[in-house]
Short mmCIF file of C-alpha atoms in Angstrom, two decimals:
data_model
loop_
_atom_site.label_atom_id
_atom_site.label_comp_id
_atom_site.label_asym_id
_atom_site.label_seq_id
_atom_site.Cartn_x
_atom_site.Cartn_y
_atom_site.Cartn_z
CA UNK A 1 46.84 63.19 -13.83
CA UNK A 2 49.58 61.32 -12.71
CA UNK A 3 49.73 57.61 -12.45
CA UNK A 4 52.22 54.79 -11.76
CA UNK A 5 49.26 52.16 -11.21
CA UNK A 6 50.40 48.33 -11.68
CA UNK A 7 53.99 49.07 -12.40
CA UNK A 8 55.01 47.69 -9.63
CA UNK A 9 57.65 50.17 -8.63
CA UNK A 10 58.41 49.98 -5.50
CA UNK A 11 60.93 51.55 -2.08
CA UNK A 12 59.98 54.56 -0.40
CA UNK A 13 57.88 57.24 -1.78
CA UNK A 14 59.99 60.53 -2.57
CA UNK A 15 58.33 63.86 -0.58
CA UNK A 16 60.15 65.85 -2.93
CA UNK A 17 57.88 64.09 -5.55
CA UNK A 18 54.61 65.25 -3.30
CA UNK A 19 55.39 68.68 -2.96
CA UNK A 20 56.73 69.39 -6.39
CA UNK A 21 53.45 68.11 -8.18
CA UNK A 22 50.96 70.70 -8.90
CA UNK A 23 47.91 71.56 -10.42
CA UNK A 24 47.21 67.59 -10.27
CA UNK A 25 43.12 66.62 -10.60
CA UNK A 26 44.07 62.52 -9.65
CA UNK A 27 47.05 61.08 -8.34
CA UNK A 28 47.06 56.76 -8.54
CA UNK A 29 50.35 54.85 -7.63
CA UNK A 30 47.68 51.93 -6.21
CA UNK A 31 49.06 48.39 -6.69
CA UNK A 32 52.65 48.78 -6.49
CA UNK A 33 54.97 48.00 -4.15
CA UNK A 34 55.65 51.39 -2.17
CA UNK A 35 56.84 51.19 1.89
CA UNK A 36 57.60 53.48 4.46
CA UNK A 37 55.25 56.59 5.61
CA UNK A 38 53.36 58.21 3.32
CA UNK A 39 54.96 62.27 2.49
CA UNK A 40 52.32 64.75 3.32
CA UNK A 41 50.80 66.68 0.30
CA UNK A 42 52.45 69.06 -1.18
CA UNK A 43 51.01 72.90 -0.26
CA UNK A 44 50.42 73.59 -4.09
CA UNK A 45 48.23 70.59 -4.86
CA UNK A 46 44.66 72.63 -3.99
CA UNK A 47 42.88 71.06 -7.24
CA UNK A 48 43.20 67.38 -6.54
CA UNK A 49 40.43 65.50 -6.26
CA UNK A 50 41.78 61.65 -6.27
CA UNK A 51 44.23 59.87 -4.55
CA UNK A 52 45.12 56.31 -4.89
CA UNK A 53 47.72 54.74 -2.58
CA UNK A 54 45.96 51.52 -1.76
CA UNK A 55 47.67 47.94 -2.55
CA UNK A 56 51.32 49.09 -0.95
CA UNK A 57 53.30 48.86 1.97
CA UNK A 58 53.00 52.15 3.39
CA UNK A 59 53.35 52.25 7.23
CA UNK A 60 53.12 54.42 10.26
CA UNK A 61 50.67 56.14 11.52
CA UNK A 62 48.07 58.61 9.55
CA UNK A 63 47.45 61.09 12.40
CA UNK A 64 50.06 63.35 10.98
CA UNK A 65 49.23 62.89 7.28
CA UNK A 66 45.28 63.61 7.85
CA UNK A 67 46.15 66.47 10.10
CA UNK A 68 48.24 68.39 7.57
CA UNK A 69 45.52 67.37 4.92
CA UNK A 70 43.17 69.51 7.01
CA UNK A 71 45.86 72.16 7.28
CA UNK A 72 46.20 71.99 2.86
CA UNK A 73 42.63 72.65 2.99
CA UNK A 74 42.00 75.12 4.95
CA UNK A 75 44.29 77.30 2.96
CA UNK A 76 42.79 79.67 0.89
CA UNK A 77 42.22 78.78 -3.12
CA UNK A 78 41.96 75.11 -2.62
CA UNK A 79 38.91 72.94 -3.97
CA UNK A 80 40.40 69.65 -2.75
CA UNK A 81 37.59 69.41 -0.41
CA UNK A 82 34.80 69.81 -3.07
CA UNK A 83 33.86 66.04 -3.37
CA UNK A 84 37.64 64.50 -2.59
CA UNK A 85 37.94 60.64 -2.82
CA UNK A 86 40.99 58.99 -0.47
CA UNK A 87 41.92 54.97 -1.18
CA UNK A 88 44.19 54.10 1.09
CA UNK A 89 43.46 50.53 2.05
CA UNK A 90 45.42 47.33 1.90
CA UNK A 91 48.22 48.86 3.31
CA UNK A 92 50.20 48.41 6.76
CA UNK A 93 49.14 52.18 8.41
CA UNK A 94 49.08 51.58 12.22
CA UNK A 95 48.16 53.49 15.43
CA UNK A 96 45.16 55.54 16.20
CA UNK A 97 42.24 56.18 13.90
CA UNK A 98 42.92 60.08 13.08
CA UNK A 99 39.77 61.34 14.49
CA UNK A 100 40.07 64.61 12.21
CA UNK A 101 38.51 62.10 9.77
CA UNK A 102 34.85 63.27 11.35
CA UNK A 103 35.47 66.83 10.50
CA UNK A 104 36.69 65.91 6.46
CA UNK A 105 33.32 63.77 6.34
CA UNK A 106 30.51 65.79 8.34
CA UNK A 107 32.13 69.54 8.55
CA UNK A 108 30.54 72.01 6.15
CA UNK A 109 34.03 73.29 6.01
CA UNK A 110 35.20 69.90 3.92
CA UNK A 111 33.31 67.53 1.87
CA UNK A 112 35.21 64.25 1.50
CA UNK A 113 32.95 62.08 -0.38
CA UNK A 114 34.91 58.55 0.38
CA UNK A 115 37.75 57.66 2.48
CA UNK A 116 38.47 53.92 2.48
CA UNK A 117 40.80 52.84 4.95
CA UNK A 118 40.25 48.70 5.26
CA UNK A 119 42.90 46.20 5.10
CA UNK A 120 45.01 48.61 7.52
CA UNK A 121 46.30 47.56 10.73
CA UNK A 122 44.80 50.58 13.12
CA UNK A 123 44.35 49.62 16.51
CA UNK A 124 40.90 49.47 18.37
CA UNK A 125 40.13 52.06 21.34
CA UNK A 126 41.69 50.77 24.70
CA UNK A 127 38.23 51.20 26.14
CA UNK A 128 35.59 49.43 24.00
CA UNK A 129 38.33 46.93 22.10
CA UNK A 130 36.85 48.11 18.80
CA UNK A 131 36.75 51.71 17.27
CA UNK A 132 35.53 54.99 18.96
CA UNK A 133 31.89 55.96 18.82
CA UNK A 134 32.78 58.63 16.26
CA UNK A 135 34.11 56.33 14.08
CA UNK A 136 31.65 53.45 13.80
CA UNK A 137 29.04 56.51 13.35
CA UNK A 138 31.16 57.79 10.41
CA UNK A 139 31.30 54.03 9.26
CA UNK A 140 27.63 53.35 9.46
CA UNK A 141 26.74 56.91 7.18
CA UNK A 142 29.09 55.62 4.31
CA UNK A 143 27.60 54.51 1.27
CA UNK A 144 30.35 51.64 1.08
CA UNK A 145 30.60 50.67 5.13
CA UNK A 146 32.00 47.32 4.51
CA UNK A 147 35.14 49.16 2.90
CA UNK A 148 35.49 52.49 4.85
CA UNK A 149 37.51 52.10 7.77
CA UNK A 150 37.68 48.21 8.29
CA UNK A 151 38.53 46.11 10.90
CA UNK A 152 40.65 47.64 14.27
CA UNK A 153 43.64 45.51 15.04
CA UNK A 154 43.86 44.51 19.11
CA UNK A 155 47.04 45.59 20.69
CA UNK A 156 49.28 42.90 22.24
CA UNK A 157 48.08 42.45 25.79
CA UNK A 158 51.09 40.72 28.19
CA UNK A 159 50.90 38.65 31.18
CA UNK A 160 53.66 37.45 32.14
CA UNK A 161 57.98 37.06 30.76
CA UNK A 162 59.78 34.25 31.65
CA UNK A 163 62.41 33.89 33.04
CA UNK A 164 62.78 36.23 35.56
CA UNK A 165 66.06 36.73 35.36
CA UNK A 166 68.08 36.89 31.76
CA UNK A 167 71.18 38.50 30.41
CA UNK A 168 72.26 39.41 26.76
CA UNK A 169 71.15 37.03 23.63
CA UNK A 170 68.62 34.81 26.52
CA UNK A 171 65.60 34.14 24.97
CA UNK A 172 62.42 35.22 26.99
CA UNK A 173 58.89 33.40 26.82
CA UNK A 174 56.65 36.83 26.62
CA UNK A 175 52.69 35.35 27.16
CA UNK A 176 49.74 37.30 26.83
CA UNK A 177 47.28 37.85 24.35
CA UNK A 178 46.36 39.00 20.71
CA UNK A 179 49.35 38.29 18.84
CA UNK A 180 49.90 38.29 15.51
CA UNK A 181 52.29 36.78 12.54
CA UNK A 182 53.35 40.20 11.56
CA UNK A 183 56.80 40.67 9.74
CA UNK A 184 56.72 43.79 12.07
CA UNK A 185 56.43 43.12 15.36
CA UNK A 186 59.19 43.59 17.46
CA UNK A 187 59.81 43.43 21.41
CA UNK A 188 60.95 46.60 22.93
CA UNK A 189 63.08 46.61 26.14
CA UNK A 190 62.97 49.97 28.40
CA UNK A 191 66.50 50.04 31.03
CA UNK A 192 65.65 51.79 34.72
CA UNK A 193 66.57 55.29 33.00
CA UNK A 194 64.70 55.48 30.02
CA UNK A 195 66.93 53.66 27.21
CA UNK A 196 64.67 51.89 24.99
CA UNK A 197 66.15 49.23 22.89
CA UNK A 198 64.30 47.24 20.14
CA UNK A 199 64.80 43.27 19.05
CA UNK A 200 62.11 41.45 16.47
CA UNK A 201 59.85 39.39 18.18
CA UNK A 202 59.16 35.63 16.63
CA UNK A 203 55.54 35.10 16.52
CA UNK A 204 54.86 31.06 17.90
CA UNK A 205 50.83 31.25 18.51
CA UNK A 206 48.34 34.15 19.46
CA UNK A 207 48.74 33.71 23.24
CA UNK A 208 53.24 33.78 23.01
CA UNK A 209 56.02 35.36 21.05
CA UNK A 210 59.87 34.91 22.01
CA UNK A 211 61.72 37.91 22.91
CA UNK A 212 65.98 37.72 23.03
CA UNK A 213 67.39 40.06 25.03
CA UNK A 214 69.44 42.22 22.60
CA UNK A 215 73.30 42.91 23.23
CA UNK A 216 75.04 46.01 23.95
CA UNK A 217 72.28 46.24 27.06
CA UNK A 218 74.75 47.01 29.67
CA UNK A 219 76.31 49.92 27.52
CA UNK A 220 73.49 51.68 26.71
CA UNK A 221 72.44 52.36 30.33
CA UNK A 222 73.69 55.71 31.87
CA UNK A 223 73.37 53.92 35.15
CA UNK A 224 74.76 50.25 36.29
CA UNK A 225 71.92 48.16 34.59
CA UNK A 226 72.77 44.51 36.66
CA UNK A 227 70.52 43.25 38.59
CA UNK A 228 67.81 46.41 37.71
CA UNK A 229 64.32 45.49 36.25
CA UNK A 230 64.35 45.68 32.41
CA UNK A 231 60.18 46.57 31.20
CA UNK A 232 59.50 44.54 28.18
CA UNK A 233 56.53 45.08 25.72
CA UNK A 234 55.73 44.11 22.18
CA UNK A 235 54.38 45.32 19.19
CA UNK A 236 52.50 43.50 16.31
CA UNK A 237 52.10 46.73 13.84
CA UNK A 238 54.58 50.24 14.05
CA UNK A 239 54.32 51.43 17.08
CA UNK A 240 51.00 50.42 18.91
CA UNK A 241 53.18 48.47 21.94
CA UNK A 242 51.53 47.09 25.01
CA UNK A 243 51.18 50.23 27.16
CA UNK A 244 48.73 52.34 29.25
CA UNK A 245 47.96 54.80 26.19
CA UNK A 246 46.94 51.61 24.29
CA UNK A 247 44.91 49.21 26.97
CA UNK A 248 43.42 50.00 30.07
CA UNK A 249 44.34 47.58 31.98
CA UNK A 250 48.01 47.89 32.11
CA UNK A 251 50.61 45.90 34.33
CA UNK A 252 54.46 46.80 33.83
CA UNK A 253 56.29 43.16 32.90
CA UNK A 254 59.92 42.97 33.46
CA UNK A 255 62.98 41.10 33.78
CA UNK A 256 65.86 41.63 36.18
CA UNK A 257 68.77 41.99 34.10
CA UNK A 258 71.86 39.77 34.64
CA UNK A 259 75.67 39.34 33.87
CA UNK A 260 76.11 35.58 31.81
CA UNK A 261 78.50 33.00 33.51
CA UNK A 262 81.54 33.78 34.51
CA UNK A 263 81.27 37.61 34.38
CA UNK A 264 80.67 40.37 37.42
CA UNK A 265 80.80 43.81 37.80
CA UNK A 266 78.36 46.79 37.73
CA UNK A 267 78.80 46.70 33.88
CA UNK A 268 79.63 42.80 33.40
CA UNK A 269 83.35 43.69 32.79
CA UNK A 270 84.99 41.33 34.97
CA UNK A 271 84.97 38.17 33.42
CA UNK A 272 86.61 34.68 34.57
CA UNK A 273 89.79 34.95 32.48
CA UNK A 274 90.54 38.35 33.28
CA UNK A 275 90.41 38.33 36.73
CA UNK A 276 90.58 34.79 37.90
CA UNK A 277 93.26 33.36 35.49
CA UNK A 278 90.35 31.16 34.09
CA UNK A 279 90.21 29.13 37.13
CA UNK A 280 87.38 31.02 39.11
CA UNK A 281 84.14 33.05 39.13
CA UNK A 282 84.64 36.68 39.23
CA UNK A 283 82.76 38.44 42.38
CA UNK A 284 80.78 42.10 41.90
CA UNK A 285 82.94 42.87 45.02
CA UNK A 286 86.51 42.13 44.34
CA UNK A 287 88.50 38.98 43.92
CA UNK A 288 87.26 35.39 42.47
CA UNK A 289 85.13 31.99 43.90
CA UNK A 290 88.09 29.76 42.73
CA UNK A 291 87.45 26.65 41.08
CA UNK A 292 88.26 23.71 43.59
CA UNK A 293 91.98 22.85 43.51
CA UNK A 294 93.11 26.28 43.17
CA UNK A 295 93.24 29.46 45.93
CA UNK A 296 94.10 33.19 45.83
CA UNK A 297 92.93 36.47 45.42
CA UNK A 298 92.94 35.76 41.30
CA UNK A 299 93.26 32.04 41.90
CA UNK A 300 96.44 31.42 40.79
CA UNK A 301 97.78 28.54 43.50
CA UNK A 302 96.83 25.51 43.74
CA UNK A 303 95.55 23.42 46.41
CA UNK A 304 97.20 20.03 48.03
CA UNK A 305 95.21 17.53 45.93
CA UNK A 306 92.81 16.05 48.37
CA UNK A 307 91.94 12.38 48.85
CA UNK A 308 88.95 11.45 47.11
CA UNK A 309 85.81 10.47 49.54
CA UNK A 310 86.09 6.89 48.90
CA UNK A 311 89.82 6.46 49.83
CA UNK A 312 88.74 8.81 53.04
CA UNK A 313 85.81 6.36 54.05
CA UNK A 314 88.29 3.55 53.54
CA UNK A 315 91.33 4.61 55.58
CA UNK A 316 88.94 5.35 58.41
CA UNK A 317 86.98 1.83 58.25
CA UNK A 318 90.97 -0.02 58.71
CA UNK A 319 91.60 2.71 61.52
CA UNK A 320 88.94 1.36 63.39
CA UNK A 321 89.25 -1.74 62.90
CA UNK A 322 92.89 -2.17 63.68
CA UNK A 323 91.86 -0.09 66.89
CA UNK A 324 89.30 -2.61 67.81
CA UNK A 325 91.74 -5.25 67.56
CA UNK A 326 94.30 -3.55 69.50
CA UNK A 327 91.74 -3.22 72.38
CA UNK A 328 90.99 -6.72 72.25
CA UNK A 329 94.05 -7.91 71.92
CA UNK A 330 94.92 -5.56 75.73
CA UNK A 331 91.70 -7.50 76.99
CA UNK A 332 93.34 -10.93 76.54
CA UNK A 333 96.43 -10.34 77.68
CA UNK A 334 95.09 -8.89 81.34
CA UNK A 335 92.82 -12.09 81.32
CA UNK A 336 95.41 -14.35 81.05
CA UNK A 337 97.92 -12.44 83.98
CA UNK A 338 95.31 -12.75 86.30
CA UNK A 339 94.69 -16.37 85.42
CA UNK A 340 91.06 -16.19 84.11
CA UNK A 341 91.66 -16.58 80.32
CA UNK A 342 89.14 -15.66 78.02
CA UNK A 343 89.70 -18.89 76.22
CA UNK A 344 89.83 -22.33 78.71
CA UNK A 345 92.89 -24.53 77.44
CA UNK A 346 92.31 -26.49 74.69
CA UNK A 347 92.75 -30.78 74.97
CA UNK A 348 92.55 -33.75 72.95
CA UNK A 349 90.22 -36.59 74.77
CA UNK A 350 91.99 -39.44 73.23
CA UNK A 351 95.24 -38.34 74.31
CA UNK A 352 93.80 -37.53 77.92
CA UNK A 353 93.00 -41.23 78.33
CA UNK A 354 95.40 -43.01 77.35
CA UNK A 355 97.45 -40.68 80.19
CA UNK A 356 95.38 -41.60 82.46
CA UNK A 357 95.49 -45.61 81.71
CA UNK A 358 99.36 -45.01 81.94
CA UNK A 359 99.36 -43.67 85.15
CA UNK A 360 96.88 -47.04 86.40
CA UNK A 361 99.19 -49.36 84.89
CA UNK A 362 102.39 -47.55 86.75
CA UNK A 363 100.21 -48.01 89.78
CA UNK A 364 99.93 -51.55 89.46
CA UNK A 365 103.77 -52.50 88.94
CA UNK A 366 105.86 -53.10 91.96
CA UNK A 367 108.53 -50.62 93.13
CA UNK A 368 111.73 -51.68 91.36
CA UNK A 369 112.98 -52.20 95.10
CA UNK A 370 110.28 -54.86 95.56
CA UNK A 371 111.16 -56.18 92.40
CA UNK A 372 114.63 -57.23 93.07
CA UNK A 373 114.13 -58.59 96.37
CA UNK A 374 111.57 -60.50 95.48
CA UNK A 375 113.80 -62.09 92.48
CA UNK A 376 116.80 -62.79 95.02
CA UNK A 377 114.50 -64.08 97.90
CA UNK A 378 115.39 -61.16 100.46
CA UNK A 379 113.11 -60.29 103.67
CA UNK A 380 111.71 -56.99 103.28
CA UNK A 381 111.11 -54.91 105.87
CA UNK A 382 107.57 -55.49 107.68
CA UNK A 383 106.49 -51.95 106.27
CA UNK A 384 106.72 -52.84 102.65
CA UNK A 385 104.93 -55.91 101.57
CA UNK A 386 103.80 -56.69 98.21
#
């Protein structure tokens, strides 16, 4: 026998430790705090007839592991098979369901009396959306069904990443379906050539997680990644990501990669102080969009300083004005030489009357000729008489 049960000993589980055991009948380290994969069995353990690895952390997936069982067993001298009893629940195993797990329980090869496998994280067939027919017929002969293989976990389904356009550390809305609060799910980001490039995801609710766009993106690429479609998908356990080996409905969501502000070129390497003296944006082409106030090739003169719009408006308002007035000003003085003013002359009334009494009273005197001969008693002529 060999046990480590409840001591709580934990990190990844040694293979050297697997496949140096022999001879073992039962072998328990349930309850502890064991992660990574599981190490196959080794070749020499033919007599065992327990195993106990529930309660851990194990992960990955158990096609592997169950396949090299059947390999161990096959082999000639081993009894494993005779009555063989596998806990490996409560764990974190993902993927598919190892479907060699039929041939352990109904082959007359191998007689696996139990195999429980609930409280895993293996995800359900992409057809149905729950476990194979094989499965839920191996289920439904068990003895303890409620225990044997579990519950299937759904796979992330995705419909839609927002925005459509990102560049390194931008945070992307991924929405879709069936997510969970795993401390293992992660987004996965695939560049036009292949180059696959993982970032945790942070769970928010079952229907979105937040994906940031990891950096280093636009070295990893053989090709120029800018402006190229970048496939996202997520997974909530190992490695069961959104895909078409793992749904059947499957639609490709991407983003179109990006350079951040103030950078251009093929690989984002031309960046606003480098080329444009930190007074322009850098163009994919050549040269710089210069700030305004400053011109060049790397924008390194400046510009007259222009007027501001207010002071334009304001100049052109007393240009036309003073225009107007000059016109006007033309319009009187023709009037006037040709004798029609605009304006008739202005008079005061009181002053125009008493003028005119003036000029009665003149009227009325005598001459001052007729005066004086009338004072020294002369004849006047016969024209002039008073």
């Amino acid at each position: 026998f060999f046990s480590a049960s409840r001591t709580y000993v934990g990190g990844p589980l040694s293979e050297g430790l697997m496949s140096a055991l022999t001879s073992l009948v039962k072998f328990d380290i349930s309850h502890c705090s064991f992660e990574g994969p599981l190490p196959p069995l080794g070749t020499r353990m033919t007599s065992l007839k327990t195993i106990q690895v529930e309660n851990n952390q194990f992960t990955g997936s158990l096609v592997p592991w169950f396949e090299y069982l059947k390999e161990v067993l096959e082999g000639e001298g081993s009894s494993f098979a005779s009555g063989a009893e596998l806990y490996m629940g409560d764990n974190s195993f993902s993927g598919q369901l190892p479907s060699v797990l039929y041939d352990l329980v109904y082959s007359a090869d191998f007689t696996v009396n139990h195999i429980d496998l609930g409280g895993n994280h293996l995800r359900c067939d992409k057809h149905s959306g729950s476990w194979p027919t094989w499965a839920l017929r191996l289920e439904s002969g068990n003895h303890e069904s409620t225990h044997m293989i579990g519950r299937c976990t759904p796979v992330p389904m995705i419909s839609s990443v927002y925005p459509a356009e990102a560049t390194e550390g931008d945070m992307l809305s991924v929405s879709g379906l069936h997510f969970l609060p795993s401390e293992e799910a992660v987004c996965m980001f695939t560049l036009p050539d292949g180059t696959e490039k993982t970032q945790p995801a942070a769970f928010l609710n079952i229907s979105l997680v937040y994906c940031e766009v990891p950096q280093g993106m636009f070295e990893l690429s053989s090709e120029a990644p800018v402006g190229k479609l970048v496939h996202v998908t997520v997974a909530n356990f190992g490695v069961d990501f959104y895909s078409p080996d793992t749904v059947a409905l499957f639609v490709k969501r991407s983003f179109r990669l990006v350079c951040p502000a103030g950078h251009a070129g093929f690989r984002c390497e031309l960046s606003r102080d480098s080329e444009c003296s930190g007074r322009g944006t850098p163009q994919t082409g050549g040269g710089c969009l210069c700030d305004p106030g400053y011109k060049g090739k790397h924008c390194g003169g400046s510009k007259p300083k222009e007027l501001p719009t207010y002071a334009v408006v304001l100049i052109i308002i007393v240009v036309l004005v003073a225009a107007s007035l000059c016109v006007l000003l033309a319009i009187l003085i023709a009037r006037e030489r040709k004798g029609d003013p605009v304006f008739a002359q202005l008079t005061n009334p009181l002053l125009e009357s008493d003028v005119y009494a003036m000029q009665d009273m003149a009227e009325q005197l005598p001459a001052p000729r007729k005066m004086e001969a009338l004072n020294s008693n002369e004849n006047l002529p016969a024209d002039e008489t008073i």
